[in-house]
């Protein structure tokens, strides 16, 4: 669900942050941190809990967390001495300090009109609304048990209300490629896009309801 605070709108489903000028770019881990702070507001989240949730099953030093907090403050125009959004609780952790409100969820009727999936040879993976994690870990939403695929390789976020699907690499070892172009930031997917993760080649397909069906019928008649 989207959350508004100050001039910003945070959308965890599409993994996007907007202000009055458009989209505000964040690295994946910085975005994860912002989502955690907003969702748990006004609770103070301990540094060790944040480290465990942002970097699960990985040993990282506290300085990594401080780097992400600094990135968020720059993106939000915040100051550590007079914080409007991110409050530091010394020797403990961080908390979200601003007032925030949730936006109304999109109507179920519109969501049902939008369907998308991935094809891997003859295997089909239906993508759910919101975040879909792709990787070699069996706990991933799209489990790709193949060589050169990282345990957590990429993420596809589906936003039916906006009719938009975006993909991002989540720090994979061998990278993610869409239509032979390396993914270095969020990429909006279109029907028929070819996604490469390690040795796996996926084809993204989308069904957008009766409008698309009519378009397909017209295209076939012109052949």
mmCIF file with all atom_site columns, C-alpha atoms in Angstrom:
data_model
loop_
_atom_site.group_PDB
_atom_site.id
_atom_site.type_symbol
_atom_site.label_atom_id
_atom_site.label_alt_id
_atom_site.label_comp_id
_atom_site.label_asym_id
_atom_site.label_entity_id
_atom_site.label_seq_id
_atom_site.pdbx_PDB_ins_code
_atom_site.Cartn_x
_atom_site.Cartn_y
_atom_site.Cartn_z
_atom_site.occupancy
_atom_site.B_iso_or_equiv
_atom_site.pdbx_formal_charge
_atom_site.auth_seq_id
_atom_site.auth_comp_id
_atom_site.auth_asym_id
_atom_site.auth_atom_id
_atom_site.pdbx_PDB_model_num
ATOM 1   C CA . UNK A 1 1   ? 0.000   0.000   0.000   1.00 0.00 ? 1   UNK A CA 1
ATOM 2   C CA . UNK A 1 2   ? 1.271   3.472   -0.867  1.00 0.00 ? 2   UNK A CA 1
ATOM 3   C CA . UNK A 1 3   ? 2.210   5.809   1.973   1.00 0.00 ? 3   UNK A CA 1
ATOM 4   C CA . UNK A 1 4   ? 2.413   9.611   1.780   1.00 0.00 ? 4   UNK A CA 1
ATOM 5   C CA . UNK A 1 5   ? 4.628   11.821  3.933   1.00 0.00 ? 5   UNK A CA 1
ATOM 6   C CA . UNK A 1 6   ? 5.624   15.420  3.279   1.00 0.00 ? 6   UNK A CA 1
ATOM 7   C CA . UNK A 1 7   ? 5.998   15.812  -0.508  1.00 0.00 ? 7   UNK A CA 1
ATOM 8   C CA . UNK A 1 8   ? 6.817   12.106  -0.898  1.00 0.00 ? 8   UNK A CA 1
ATOM 9   C CA . UNK A 1 9   ? 4.851   9.015   -1.909  1.00 0.00 ? 9   UNK A CA 1
ATOM 10  C CA . UNK A 1 10  ? 6.331   5.607   -1.096  1.00 0.00 ? 10  UNK A CA 1
ATOM 11  C CA . UNK A 1 11  ? 5.113   2.578   -3.056  1.00 0.00 ? 11  UNK A CA 1
ATOM 12  C CA . UNK A 1 12  ? 6.563   -0.704  -1.688  1.00 0.00 ? 12  UNK A CA 1
ATOM 13  C CA . UNK A 1 13  ? 4.801   -2.768  -4.378  1.00 0.00 ? 13  UNK A CA 1
ATOM 14  C CA . UNK A 1 14  ? 6.542   -1.081  -7.288  1.00 0.00 ? 14  UNK A CA 1
ATOM 15  C CA . UNK A 1 15  ? 9.578   -0.230  -5.151  1.00 0.00 ? 15  UNK A CA 1
ATOM 16  C CA . UNK A 1 16  ? 9.396   3.444   -6.024  1.00 0.00 ? 16  UNK A CA 1
ATOM 17  C CA . UNK A 1 17  ? 9.636   6.732   -4.158  1.00 0.00 ? 17  UNK A CA 1
ATOM 18  C CA . UNK A 1 18  ? 8.138   9.875   -5.683  1.00 0.00 ? 18  UNK A CA 1
ATOM 19  C CA . UNK A 1 19  ? 8.248   13.555  -4.842  1.00 0.00 ? 19  UNK A CA 1
ATOM 20  C CA . UNK A 1 20  ? 6.691   16.529  -6.597  1.00 0.00 ? 20  UNK A CA 1
ATOM 21  C CA . UNK A 1 21  ? 9.362   16.393  -9.286  1.00 0.00 ? 21  UNK A CA 1
ATOM 22  C CA . UNK A 1 22  ? 8.979   12.709  -10.129 1.00 0.00 ? 22  UNK A CA 1
ATOM 23  C CA . UNK A 1 23  ? 10.739  9.529   -9.070  1.00 0.00 ? 23  UNK A CA 1
ATOM 24  C CA . UNK A 1 24  ? 13.474  9.689   -6.436  1.00 0.00 ? 24  UNK A CA 1
ATOM 25  C CA . UNK A 1 25  ? 16.148  7.065   -7.115  1.00 0.00 ? 25  UNK A CA 1
ATOM 26  C CA . UNK A 1 26  ? 17.353  4.861   -4.247  1.00 0.00 ? 26  UNK A CA 1
ATOM 27  C CA . UNK A 1 27  ? 19.594  1.822   -4.151  1.00 0.00 ? 27  UNK A CA 1
ATOM 28  C CA . UNK A 1 28  ? 17.707  -1.418  -3.354  1.00 0.00 ? 28  UNK A CA 1
ATOM 29  C CA . UNK A 1 29  ? 19.014  -1.668  0.224   1.00 0.00 ? 29  UNK A CA 1
ATOM 30  C CA . UNK A 1 30  ? 18.275  1.999   0.956   1.00 0.00 ? 30  UNK A CA 1
ATOM 31  C CA . UNK A 1 31  ? 14.739  1.464   -0.319  1.00 0.00 ? 31  UNK A CA 1
ATOM 32  C CA . UNK A 1 32  ? 14.377  -1.598  1.935   1.00 0.00 ? 32  UNK A CA 1
ATOM 33  C CA . UNK A 1 33  ? 15.482  0.495   4.910   1.00 0.00 ? 33  UNK A CA 1
ATOM 34  C CA . UNK A 1 34  ? 12.995  3.264   4.140   1.00 0.00 ? 34  UNK A CA 1
ATOM 35  C CA . UNK A 1 35  ? 10.139  0.761   3.829   1.00 0.00 ? 35  UNK A CA 1
ATOM 36  C CA . UNK A 1 36  ? 11.013  -0.811  7.183   1.00 0.00 ? 36  UNK A CA 1
ATOM 37  C CA . UNK A 1 37  ? 11.187  2.539   8.960   1.00 0.00 ? 37  UNK A CA 1
ATOM 38  C CA . UNK A 1 38  ? 7.893   3.747   7.472   1.00 0.00 ? 38  UNK A CA 1
ATOM 39  C CA . UNK A 1 39  ? 6.045   0.496   8.133   1.00 0.00 ? 39  UNK A CA 1
ATOM 40  C CA . UNK A 1 40  ? 7.225   0.323   11.757  1.00 0.00 ? 40  UNK A CA 1
ATOM 41  C CA . UNK A 1 41  ? 6.724   4.025   12.514  1.00 0.00 ? 41  UNK A CA 1
ATOM 42  C CA . UNK A 1 42  ? 7.043   5.527   15.118  1.00 0.00 ? 42  UNK A CA 1
ATOM 43  C CA . UNK A 1 43  ? 8.795   2.520   16.668  1.00 0.00 ? 43  UNK A CA 1
ATOM 44  C CA . UNK A 1 44  ? 12.560  2.711   17.121  1.00 0.00 ? 44  UNK A CA 1
ATOM 45  C CA . UNK A 1 45  ? 14.229  -0.113  15.208  1.00 0.00 ? 45  UNK A CA 1
ATOM 46  C CA . UNK A 1 46  ? 17.433  -1.400  16.769  1.00 0.00 ? 46  UNK A CA 1
ATOM 47  C CA . UNK A 1 47  ? 20.517  -1.408  14.575  1.00 0.00 ? 47  UNK A CA 1
ATOM 48  C CA . UNK A 1 48  ? 21.041  -5.156  14.951  1.00 0.00 ? 48  UNK A CA 1
ATOM 49  C CA . UNK A 1 49  ? 17.439  -5.820  13.871  1.00 0.00 ? 49  UNK A CA 1
ATOM 50  C CA . UNK A 1 50  ? 17.823  -3.594  10.823  1.00 0.00 ? 50  UNK A CA 1
ATOM 51  C CA . UNK A 1 51  ? 21.067  -5.319  9.855   1.00 0.00 ? 51  UNK A CA 1
ATOM 52  C CA . UNK A 1 52  ? 19.402  -8.733  10.164  1.00 0.00 ? 52  UNK A CA 1
ATOM 53  C CA . UNK A 1 53  ? 16.363  -7.729  8.100   1.00 0.00 ? 53  UNK A CA 1
ATOM 54  C CA . UNK A 1 54  ? 18.161  -5.817  5.351   1.00 0.00 ? 54  UNK A CA 1
ATOM 55  C CA . UNK A 1 55  ? 21.074  -8.269  5.042   1.00 0.00 ? 55  UNK A CA 1
ATOM 56  C CA . UNK A 1 56  ? 19.570  -11.651 6.082   1.00 0.00 ? 56  UNK A CA 1
ATOM 57  C CA . UNK A 1 57  ? 22.033  -14.493 6.683   1.00 0.00 ? 57  UNK A CA 1
ATOM 58  C CA . UNK A 1 58  ? 24.926  -12.135 5.944   1.00 0.00 ? 58  UNK A CA 1
ATOM 59  C CA . UNK A 1 59  ? 27.498  -10.629 8.293   1.00 0.00 ? 59  UNK A CA 1
ATOM 60  C CA . UNK A 1 60  ? 27.872  -6.894  7.706   1.00 0.00 ? 60  UNK A CA 1
ATOM 61  C CA . UNK A 1 61  ? 29.290  -4.128  9.846   1.00 0.00 ? 61  UNK A CA 1
ATOM 62  C CA . UNK A 1 62  ? 27.259  -1.294  11.336  1.00 0.00 ? 62  UNK A CA 1
ATOM 63  C CA . UNK A 1 63  ? 28.933  1.211   9.023   1.00 0.00 ? 63  UNK A CA 1
ATOM 64  C CA . UNK A 1 64  ? 26.943  -0.270  6.091   1.00 0.00 ? 64  UNK A CA 1
ATOM 65  C CA . UNK A 1 65  ? 23.719  0.742   7.820   1.00 0.00 ? 65  UNK A CA 1
ATOM 66  C CA . UNK A 1 66  ? 25.026  4.262   8.437   1.00 0.00 ? 66  UNK A CA 1
ATOM 67  C CA . UNK A 1 67  ? 25.794  4.582   4.714   1.00 0.00 ? 67  UNK A CA 1
ATOM 68  C CA . UNK A 1 68  ? 22.171  3.709   3.865   1.00 0.00 ? 68  UNK A CA 1
ATOM 69  C CA . UNK A 1 69  ? 20.830  6.204   6.402   1.00 0.00 ? 69  UNK A CA 1
ATOM 70  C CA . UNK A 1 70  ? 23.042  8.878   4.852   1.00 0.00 ? 70  UNK A CA 1
ATOM 71  C CA . UNK A 1 71  ? 21.728  8.014   1.384   1.00 0.00 ? 71  UNK A CA 1
ATOM 72  C CA . UNK A 1 72  ? 18.118  8.285   2.573   1.00 0.00 ? 72  UNK A CA 1
ATOM 73  C CA . UNK A 1 73  ? 18.720  11.627  4.237   1.00 0.00 ? 73  UNK A CA 1
ATOM 74  C CA . UNK A 1 74  ? 20.242  13.048  1.068   1.00 0.00 ? 74  UNK A CA 1
ATOM 75  C CA . UNK A 1 75  ? 17.337  11.751  -1.020  1.00 0.00 ? 75  UNK A CA 1
ATOM 76  C CA . UNK A 1 76  ? 14.744  13.162  1.412   1.00 0.00 ? 76  UNK A CA 1
ATOM 77  C CA . UNK A 1 77  ? 16.571  16.437  2.020   1.00 0.00 ? 77  UNK A CA 1
ATOM 78  C CA . UNK A 1 78  ? 16.814  15.543  5.703   1.00 0.00 ? 78  UNK A CA 1
ATOM 79  C CA . UNK A 1 79  ? 19.350  16.649  8.307   1.00 0.00 ? 79  UNK A CA 1
ATOM 80  C CA . UNK A 1 80  ? 20.643  14.487  11.158  1.00 0.00 ? 80  UNK A CA 1
ATOM 81  C CA . UNK A 1 81  ? 20.703  17.404  13.631  1.00 0.00 ? 81  UNK A CA 1
ATOM 82  C CA . UNK A 1 82  ? 17.173  18.555  12.821  1.00 0.00 ? 82  UNK A CA 1
ATOM 83  C CA . UNK A 1 83  ? 15.495  15.455  11.334  1.00 0.00 ? 83  UNK A CA 1
ATOM 84  C CA . UNK A 1 84  ? 12.114  15.677  9.681   1.00 0.00 ? 84  UNK A CA 1
ATOM 85  C CA . UNK A 1 85  ? 11.965  12.058  8.549   1.00 0.00 ? 85  UNK A CA 1
ATOM 86  C CA . UNK A 1 86  ? 14.692  9.852   10.046  1.00 0.00 ? 86  UNK A CA 1
ATOM 87  C CA . UNK A 1 87  ? 15.456  10.213  13.743  1.00 0.00 ? 87  UNK A CA 1
ATOM 88  C CA . UNK A 1 88  ? 18.653  8.783   15.228  1.00 0.00 ? 88  UNK A CA 1
ATOM 89  C CA . UNK A 1 89  ? 18.340  7.230   18.677  1.00 0.00 ? 89  UNK A CA 1
ATOM 90  C CA . UNK A 1 90  ? 21.941  7.195   19.828  1.00 0.00 ? 90  UNK A CA 1
ATOM 91  C CA . UNK A 1 91  ? 23.391  3.819   20.794  1.00 0.00 ? 91  UNK A CA 1
ATOM 92  C CA . UNK A 1 92  ? 20.112  2.170   19.776  1.00 0.00 ? 92  UNK A CA 1
ATOM 93  C CA . UNK A 1 93  ? 18.870  2.656   16.233  1.00 0.00 ? 93  UNK A CA 1
ATOM 94  C CA . UNK A 1 94  ? 16.612  4.726   14.008  1.00 0.00 ? 94  UNK A CA 1
ATOM 95  C CA . UNK A 1 95  ? 12.939  5.695   13.750  1.00 0.00 ? 95  UNK A CA 1
ATOM 96  C CA . UNK A 1 96  ? 10.699  7.361   11.180  1.00 0.00 ? 96  UNK A CA 1
ATOM 97  C CA . UNK A 1 97  ? 9.757   10.759  12.605  1.00 0.00 ? 97  UNK A CA 1
ATOM 98  C CA . UNK A 1 98  ? 7.260   12.276  10.136  1.00 0.00 ? 98  UNK A CA 1
ATOM 99  C CA . UNK A 1 99  ? 3.491   12.005  9.967   1.00 0.00 ? 99  UNK A CA 1
ATOM 100 C CA . UNK A 1 100 ? 2.426   9.593   7.229   1.00 0.00 ? 100 UNK A CA 1
ATOM 101 C CA . UNK A 1 101 ? -0.855  8.369   5.783   1.00 0.00 ? 101 UNK A CA 1
ATOM 102 C CA . UNK A 1 102 ? -1.805  5.351   3.711   1.00 0.00 ? 102 UNK A CA 1
ATOM 103 C CA . UNK A 1 103 ? -3.416  5.781   0.292   1.00 0.00 ? 103 UNK A CA 1
ATOM 104 C CA . UNK A 1 104 ? -6.506  3.885   -0.769  1.00 0.00 ? 104 UNK A CA 1
ATOM 105 C CA . UNK A 1 105 ? -5.813  0.486   -2.330  1.00 0.00 ? 105 UNK A CA 1
ATOM 106 C CA . UNK A 1 106 ? -6.681  0.001   -6.031  1.00 0.00 ? 106 UNK A CA 1
ATOM 107 C CA . UNK A 1 107 ? -10.026 -1.580  -6.827  1.00 0.00 ? 107 UNK A CA 1
ATOM 108 C CA . UNK A 1 108 ? -10.066 -5.409  -7.117  1.00 0.00 ? 108 UNK A CA 1
ATOM 109 C CA . UNK A 1 109 ? -11.856 -5.170  -10.480 1.00 0.00 ? 109 UNK A CA 1
ATOM 110 C CA . UNK A 1 110 ? -8.947  -3.314  -12.046 1.00 0.00 ? 110 UNK A CA 1
ATOM 111 C CA . UNK A 1 111 ? -6.405  -5.675  -10.509 1.00 0.00 ? 111 UNK A CA 1
ATOM 112 C CA . UNK A 1 112 ? -8.153  -8.702  -11.996 1.00 0.00 ? 112 UNK A CA 1
ATOM 113 C CA . UNK A 1 113 ? -7.846  -7.195  -15.487 1.00 0.00 ? 113 UNK A CA 1
ATOM 114 C CA . UNK A 1 114 ? -4.051  -7.274  -15.312 1.00 0.00 ? 114 UNK A CA 1
ATOM 115 C CA . UNK A 1 115 ? -2.138  -10.560 -15.401 1.00 0.00 ? 115 UNK A CA 1
ATOM 116 C CA . UNK A 1 116 ? 1.504   -11.242 -16.099 1.00 0.00 ? 116 UNK A CA 1
ATOM 117 C CA . UNK A 1 117 ? 3.826   -14.203 -15.994 1.00 0.00 ? 117 UNK A CA 1
ATOM 118 C CA . UNK A 1 118 ? 7.267   -15.506 -16.962 1.00 0.00 ? 118 UNK A CA 1
ATOM 119 C CA . UNK A 1 119 ? 7.976   -18.348 -19.369 1.00 0.00 ? 119 UNK A CA 1
ATOM 120 C CA . UNK A 1 120 ? 11.069  -20.555 -18.973 1.00 0.00 ? 120 UNK A CA 1
ATOM 121 C CA . UNK A 1 121 ? 10.905  -23.006 -21.871 1.00 0.00 ? 121 UNK A CA 1
ATOM 122 C CA . UNK A 1 122 ? 7.588   -24.771 -21.148 1.00 0.00 ? 122 UNK A CA 1
ATOM 123 C CA . UNK A 1 123 ? 7.401   -23.681 -17.499 1.00 0.00 ? 123 UNK A CA 1
ATOM 124 C CA . UNK A 1 124 ? 5.143   -20.812 -16.522 1.00 0.00 ? 124 UNK A CA 1
ATOM 125 C CA . UNK A 1 125 ? 5.557   -18.630 -13.411 1.00 0.00 ? 125 UNK A CA 1
ATOM 126 C CA . UNK A 1 126 ? 2.582   -16.416 -12.602 1.00 0.00 ? 126 UNK A CA 1
ATOM 127 C CA . UNK A 1 127 ? 3.649   -13.107 -11.034 1.00 0.00 ? 127 UNK A CA 1
ATOM 128 C CA . UNK A 1 128 ? 1.669   -11.891 -8.048  1.00 0.00 ? 128 UNK A CA 1
ATOM 129 C CA . UNK A 1 129 ? 0.670   -8.337  -7.193  1.00 0.00 ? 129 UNK A CA 1
ATOM 130 C CA . UNK A 1 130 ? 3.539   -6.600  -5.417  1.00 0.00 ? 130 UNK A CA 1
ATOM 131 C CA . UNK A 1 131 ? 7.049   -7.988  -5.009  1.00 0.00 ? 131 UNK A CA 1
ATOM 132 C CA . UNK A 1 132 ? 8.224   -11.232 -6.671  1.00 0.00 ? 132 UNK A CA 1
ATOM 133 C CA . UNK A 1 133 ? 11.746  -12.385 -5.794  1.00 0.00 ? 133 UNK A CA 1
ATOM 134 C CA . UNK A 1 134 ? 13.593  -14.481 -8.416  1.00 0.00 ? 134 UNK A CA 1
ATOM 135 C CA . UNK A 1 135 ? 16.502  -16.736 -7.544  1.00 0.00 ? 135 UNK A CA 1
ATOM 136 C CA . UNK A 1 136 ? 18.008  -20.138 -6.846  1.00 0.00 ? 136 UNK A CA 1
ATOM 137 C CA . UNK A 1 137 ? 16.793  -20.229 -3.236  1.00 0.00 ? 137 UNK A CA 1
ATOM 138 C CA . UNK A 1 138 ? 13.691  -22.480 -3.018  1.00 0.00 ? 138 UNK A CA 1
ATOM 139 C CA . UNK A 1 139 ? 12.067  -19.839 -0.836  1.00 0.00 ? 139 UNK A CA 1
ATOM 140 C CA . UNK A 1 140 ? 12.019  -17.350 -3.731  1.00 0.00 ? 140 UNK A CA 1
ATOM 141 C CA . UNK A 1 141 ? 8.671   -16.549 -5.340  1.00 0.00 ? 141 UNK A CA 1
ATOM 142 C CA . UNK A 1 142 ? 10.128  -17.652 -8.693  1.00 0.00 ? 142 UNK A CA 1
ATOM 143 C CA . UNK A 1 143 ? 12.500  -20.541 -8.036  1.00 0.00 ? 143 UNK A CA 1
ATOM 144 C CA . UNK A 1 144 ? 15.103  -20.936 -10.784 1.00 0.00 ? 144 UNK A CA 1
ATOM 145 C CA . UNK A 1 145 ? 17.240  -23.956 -9.940  1.00 0.00 ? 145 UNK A CA 1
ATOM 146 C CA . UNK A 1 146 ? 19.966  -23.395 -12.532 1.00 0.00 ? 146 UNK A CA 1
ATOM 147 C CA . UNK A 1 147 ? 23.659  -22.613 -12.766 1.00 0.00 ? 147 UNK A CA 1
ATOM 148 C CA . UNK A 1 148 ? 24.914  -19.010 -12.473 1.00 0.00 ? 148 UNK A CA 1
ATOM 149 C CA . UNK A 1 149 ? 21.635  -17.888 -10.885 1.00 0.00 ? 149 UNK A CA 1
ATOM 150 C CA . UNK A 1 150 ? 22.194  -16.251 -7.491  1.00 0.00 ? 150 UNK A CA 1
ATOM 151 C CA . UNK A 1 151 ? 20.207  -17.359 -4.463  1.00 0.00 ? 151 UNK A CA 1
ATOM 152 C CA . UNK A 1 152 ? 18.439  -13.981 -4.593  1.00 0.00 ? 152 UNK A CA 1
ATOM 153 C CA . UNK A 1 153 ? 19.004  -12.663 -8.098  1.00 0.00 ? 153 UNK A CA 1
ATOM 154 C CA . UNK A 1 154 ? 16.347  -10.145 -9.148  1.00 0.00 ? 154 UNK A CA 1
ATOM 155 C CA . UNK A 1 155 ? 12.986  -8.723  -8.130  1.00 0.00 ? 155 UNK A CA 1
ATOM 156 C CA . UNK A 1 156 ? 9.913   -8.016  -10.264 1.00 0.00 ? 156 UNK A CA 1
ATOM 157 C CA . UNK A 1 157 ? 7.289   -5.681  -8.811  1.00 0.00 ? 157 UNK A CA 1
ATOM 158 C CA . UNK A 1 158 ? 3.752   -5.702  -10.212 1.00 0.00 ? 158 UNK A CA 1
ATOM 159 C CA . UNK A 1 159 ? 1.479   -2.661  -9.811  1.00 0.00 ? 159 UNK A CA 1
ATOM 160 C CA . UNK A 1 160 ? -1.865  -3.519  -11.415 1.00 0.00 ? 160 UNK A CA 1
ATOM 161 C CA . UNK A 1 161 ? -3.475  -0.148  -10.700 1.00 0.00 ? 161 UNK A CA 1
ATOM 162 C CA . UNK A 1 162 ? -0.736  1.615   -12.652 1.00 0.00 ? 162 UNK A CA 1
ATOM 163 C CA . UNK A 1 163 ? -0.494  -1.143  -15.278 1.00 0.00 ? 163 UNK A CA 1
ATOM 164 C CA . UNK A 1 164 ? 3.247   -1.222  -14.660 1.00 0.00 ? 164 UNK A CA 1
ATOM 165 C CA . UNK A 1 165 ? 5.776   -3.974  -13.976 1.00 0.00 ? 165 UNK A CA 1
ATOM 166 C CA . UNK A 1 166 ? 9.362   -3.133  -13.019 1.00 0.00 ? 166 UNK A CA 1
ATOM 167 C CA . UNK A 1 167 ? 12.462  -5.288  -12.619 1.00 0.00 ? 167 UNK A CA 1
ATOM 168 C CA . UNK A 1 168 ? 15.636  -4.708  -10.607 1.00 0.00 ? 168 UNK A CA 1
ATOM 169 C CA . UNK A 1 169 ? 18.779  -6.692  -9.928  1.00 0.00 ? 169 UNK A CA 1
ATOM 170 C CA . UNK A 1 170 ? 19.261  -7.302  -6.185  1.00 0.00 ? 170 UNK A CA 1
ATOM 171 C CA . UNK A 1 171 ? 23.030  -7.667  -6.110  1.00 0.00 ? 171 UNK A CA 1
ATOM 172 C CA . UNK A 1 172 ? 23.372  -10.889 -8.089  1.00 0.00 ? 172 UNK A CA 1
ATOM 173 C CA . UNK A 1 173 ? 26.796  -12.306 -8.870  1.00 0.00 ? 173 UNK A CA 1
ATOM 174 C CA . UNK A 1 174 ? 26.358  -12.562 -12.659 1.00 0.00 ? 174 UNK A CA 1
ATOM 175 C CA . UNK A 1 175 ? 23.976  -9.666  -13.232 1.00 0.00 ? 175 UNK A CA 1
ATOM 176 C CA . UNK A 1 176 ? 20.585  -9.371  -14.912 1.00 0.00 ? 176 UNK A CA 1
ATOM 177 C CA . UNK A 1 177 ? 20.024  -8.594  -18.607 1.00 0.00 ? 177 UNK A CA 1
ATOM 178 C CA . UNK A 1 178 ? 16.838  -7.406  -20.348 1.00 0.00 ? 178 UNK A CA 1
ATOM 179 C CA . UNK A 1 179 ? 16.793  -7.512  -24.143 1.00 0.00 ? 179 UNK A CA 1
ATOM 180 C CA . UNK A 1 180 ? 20.609  -7.848  -24.150 1.00 0.00 ? 180 UNK A CA 1
ATOM 181 C CA . UNK A 1 181 ? 21.082  -4.737  -21.971 1.00 0.00 ? 181 UNK A CA 1
ATOM 182 C CA . UNK A 1 182 ? 22.514  -5.037  -18.467 1.00 0.00 ? 182 UNK A CA 1
ATOM 183 C CA . UNK A 1 183 ? 20.168  -3.927  -15.693 1.00 0.00 ? 183 UNK A CA 1
ATOM 184 C CA . UNK A 1 184 ? 21.753  -1.229  -13.530 1.00 0.00 ? 184 UNK A CA 1
ATOM 185 C CA . UNK A 1 185 ? 18.554  0.430   -12.299 1.00 0.00 ? 185 UNK A CA 1
ATOM 186 C CA . UNK A 1 186 ? 14.808  -0.162  -12.323 1.00 0.00 ? 186 UNK A CA 1
ATOM 187 C CA . UNK A 1 187 ? 13.573  -1.334  -15.735 1.00 0.00 ? 187 UNK A CA 1
ATOM 188 C CA . UNK A 1 188 ? 9.932   -1.185  -16.816 1.00 0.00 ? 188 UNK A CA 1
ATOM 189 C CA . UNK A 1 189 ? 8.967   -4.448  -18.520 1.00 0.00 ? 189 UNK A CA 1
ATOM 190 C CA . UNK A 1 190 ? 6.843   -4.828  -21.651 1.00 0.00 ? 190 UNK A CA 1
ATOM 191 C CA . UNK A 1 191 ? 5.169   -7.874  -23.127 1.00 0.00 ? 191 UNK A CA 1
ATOM 192 C CA . UNK A 1 192 ? 7.712   -10.094 -24.882 1.00 0.00 ? 192 UNK A CA 1
ATOM 193 C CA . UNK A 1 193 ? 10.805  -8.765  -23.118 1.00 0.00 ? 193 UNK A CA 1
ATOM 194 C CA . UNK A 1 194 ? 13.590  -11.340 -22.755 1.00 0.00 ? 194 UNK A CA 1
ATOM 195 C CA . UNK A 1 195 ? 15.183  -11.524 -19.296 1.00 0.00 ? 195 UNK A CA 1
ATOM 196 C CA . UNK A 1 196 ? 18.487  -13.316 -18.702 1.00 0.00 ? 196 UNK A CA 1
ATOM 197 C CA . UNK A 1 197 ? 19.497  -14.449 -15.220 1.00 0.00 ? 197 UNK A CA 1
ATOM 198 C CA . UNK A 1 198 ? 22.701  -16.476 -15.332 1.00 0.00 ? 198 UNK A CA 1
ATOM 199 C CA . UNK A 1 199 ? 22.038  -19.440 -17.620 1.00 0.00 ? 199 UNK A CA 1
ATOM 200 C CA . UNK A 1 200 ? 18.269  -18.894 -17.550 1.00 0.00 ? 200 UNK A CA 1
ATOM 201 C CA . UNK A 1 201 ? 16.365  -17.053 -20.286 1.00 0.00 ? 201 UNK A CA 1
ATOM 202 C CA . UNK A 1 202 ? 12.858  -15.941 -19.378 1.00 0.00 ? 202 UNK A CA 1
ATOM 203 C CA . UNK A 1 203 ? 10.187  -14.306 -21.526 1.00 0.00 ? 203 UNK A CA 1
ATOM 204 C CA . UNK A 1 204 ? 7.928   -11.781 -19.821 1.00 0.00 ? 204 UNK A CA 1
ATOM 205 C CA . UNK A 1 205 ? 4.269   -11.906 -20.851 1.00 0.00 ? 205 UNK A CA 1
ATOM 206 C CA . UNK A 1 206 ? 1.431   -9.639  -19.791 1.00 0.00 ? 206 UNK A CA 1
ATOM 207 C CA . UNK A 1 207 ? -2.347  -9.778  -20.234 1.00 0.00 ? 207 UNK A CA 1
ATOM 208 C CA . UNK A 1 208 ? -4.109  -6.460  -19.721 1.00 0.00 ? 208 UNK A CA 1
ATOM 209 C CA . UNK A 1 209 ? -7.734  -7.521  -20.223 1.00 0.00 ? 209 UNK A CA 1
ATOM 210 C CA . UNK A 1 210 ? -10.176 -7.076  -23.066 1.00 0.00 ? 210 UNK A CA 1
ATOM 211 C CA . UNK A 1 211 ? -8.333  -4.109  -24.574 1.00 0.00 ? 211 UNK A CA 1
ATOM 212 C CA . UNK A 1 212 ? -5.313  -6.292  -25.200 1.00 0.00 ? 212 UNK A CA 1
ATOM 213 C CA . UNK A 1 213 ? -7.516  -9.110  -26.481 1.00 0.00 ? 213 UNK A CA 1
ATOM 214 C CA . UNK A 1 214 ? -9.053  -6.799  -29.085 1.00 0.00 ? 214 UNK A CA 1
ATOM 215 C CA . UNK A 1 215 ? -5.577  -5.576  -30.091 1.00 0.00 ? 215 UNK A CA 1
ATOM 216 C CA . UNK A 1 216 ? -4.472  -9.189  -30.584 1.00 0.00 ? 216 UNK A CA 1
ATOM 217 C CA . UNK A 1 217 ? -7.544  -9.980  -32.715 1.00 0.00 ? 217 UNK A CA 1
ATOM 218 C CA . UNK A 1 218 ? -6.879  -6.950  -34.962 1.00 0.00 ? 218 UNK A CA 1
ATOM 219 C CA . UNK A 1 219 ? -3.228  -7.889  -35.322 1.00 0.00 ? 219 UNK A CA 1
ATOM 220 C CA . UNK A 1 220 ? -4.125  -11.439 -36.378 1.00 0.00 ? 220 UNK A CA 1
ATOM 221 C CA . UNK A 1 221 ? -6.655  -10.192 -38.970 1.00 0.00 ? 221 UNK A CA 1
ATOM 222 C CA . UNK A 1 222 ? -3.959  -8.033  -40.597 1.00 0.00 ? 222 UNK A CA 1
ATOM 223 C CA . UNK A 1 223 ? -1.642  -11.011 -41.180 1.00 0.00 ? 223 UNK A CA 1
#
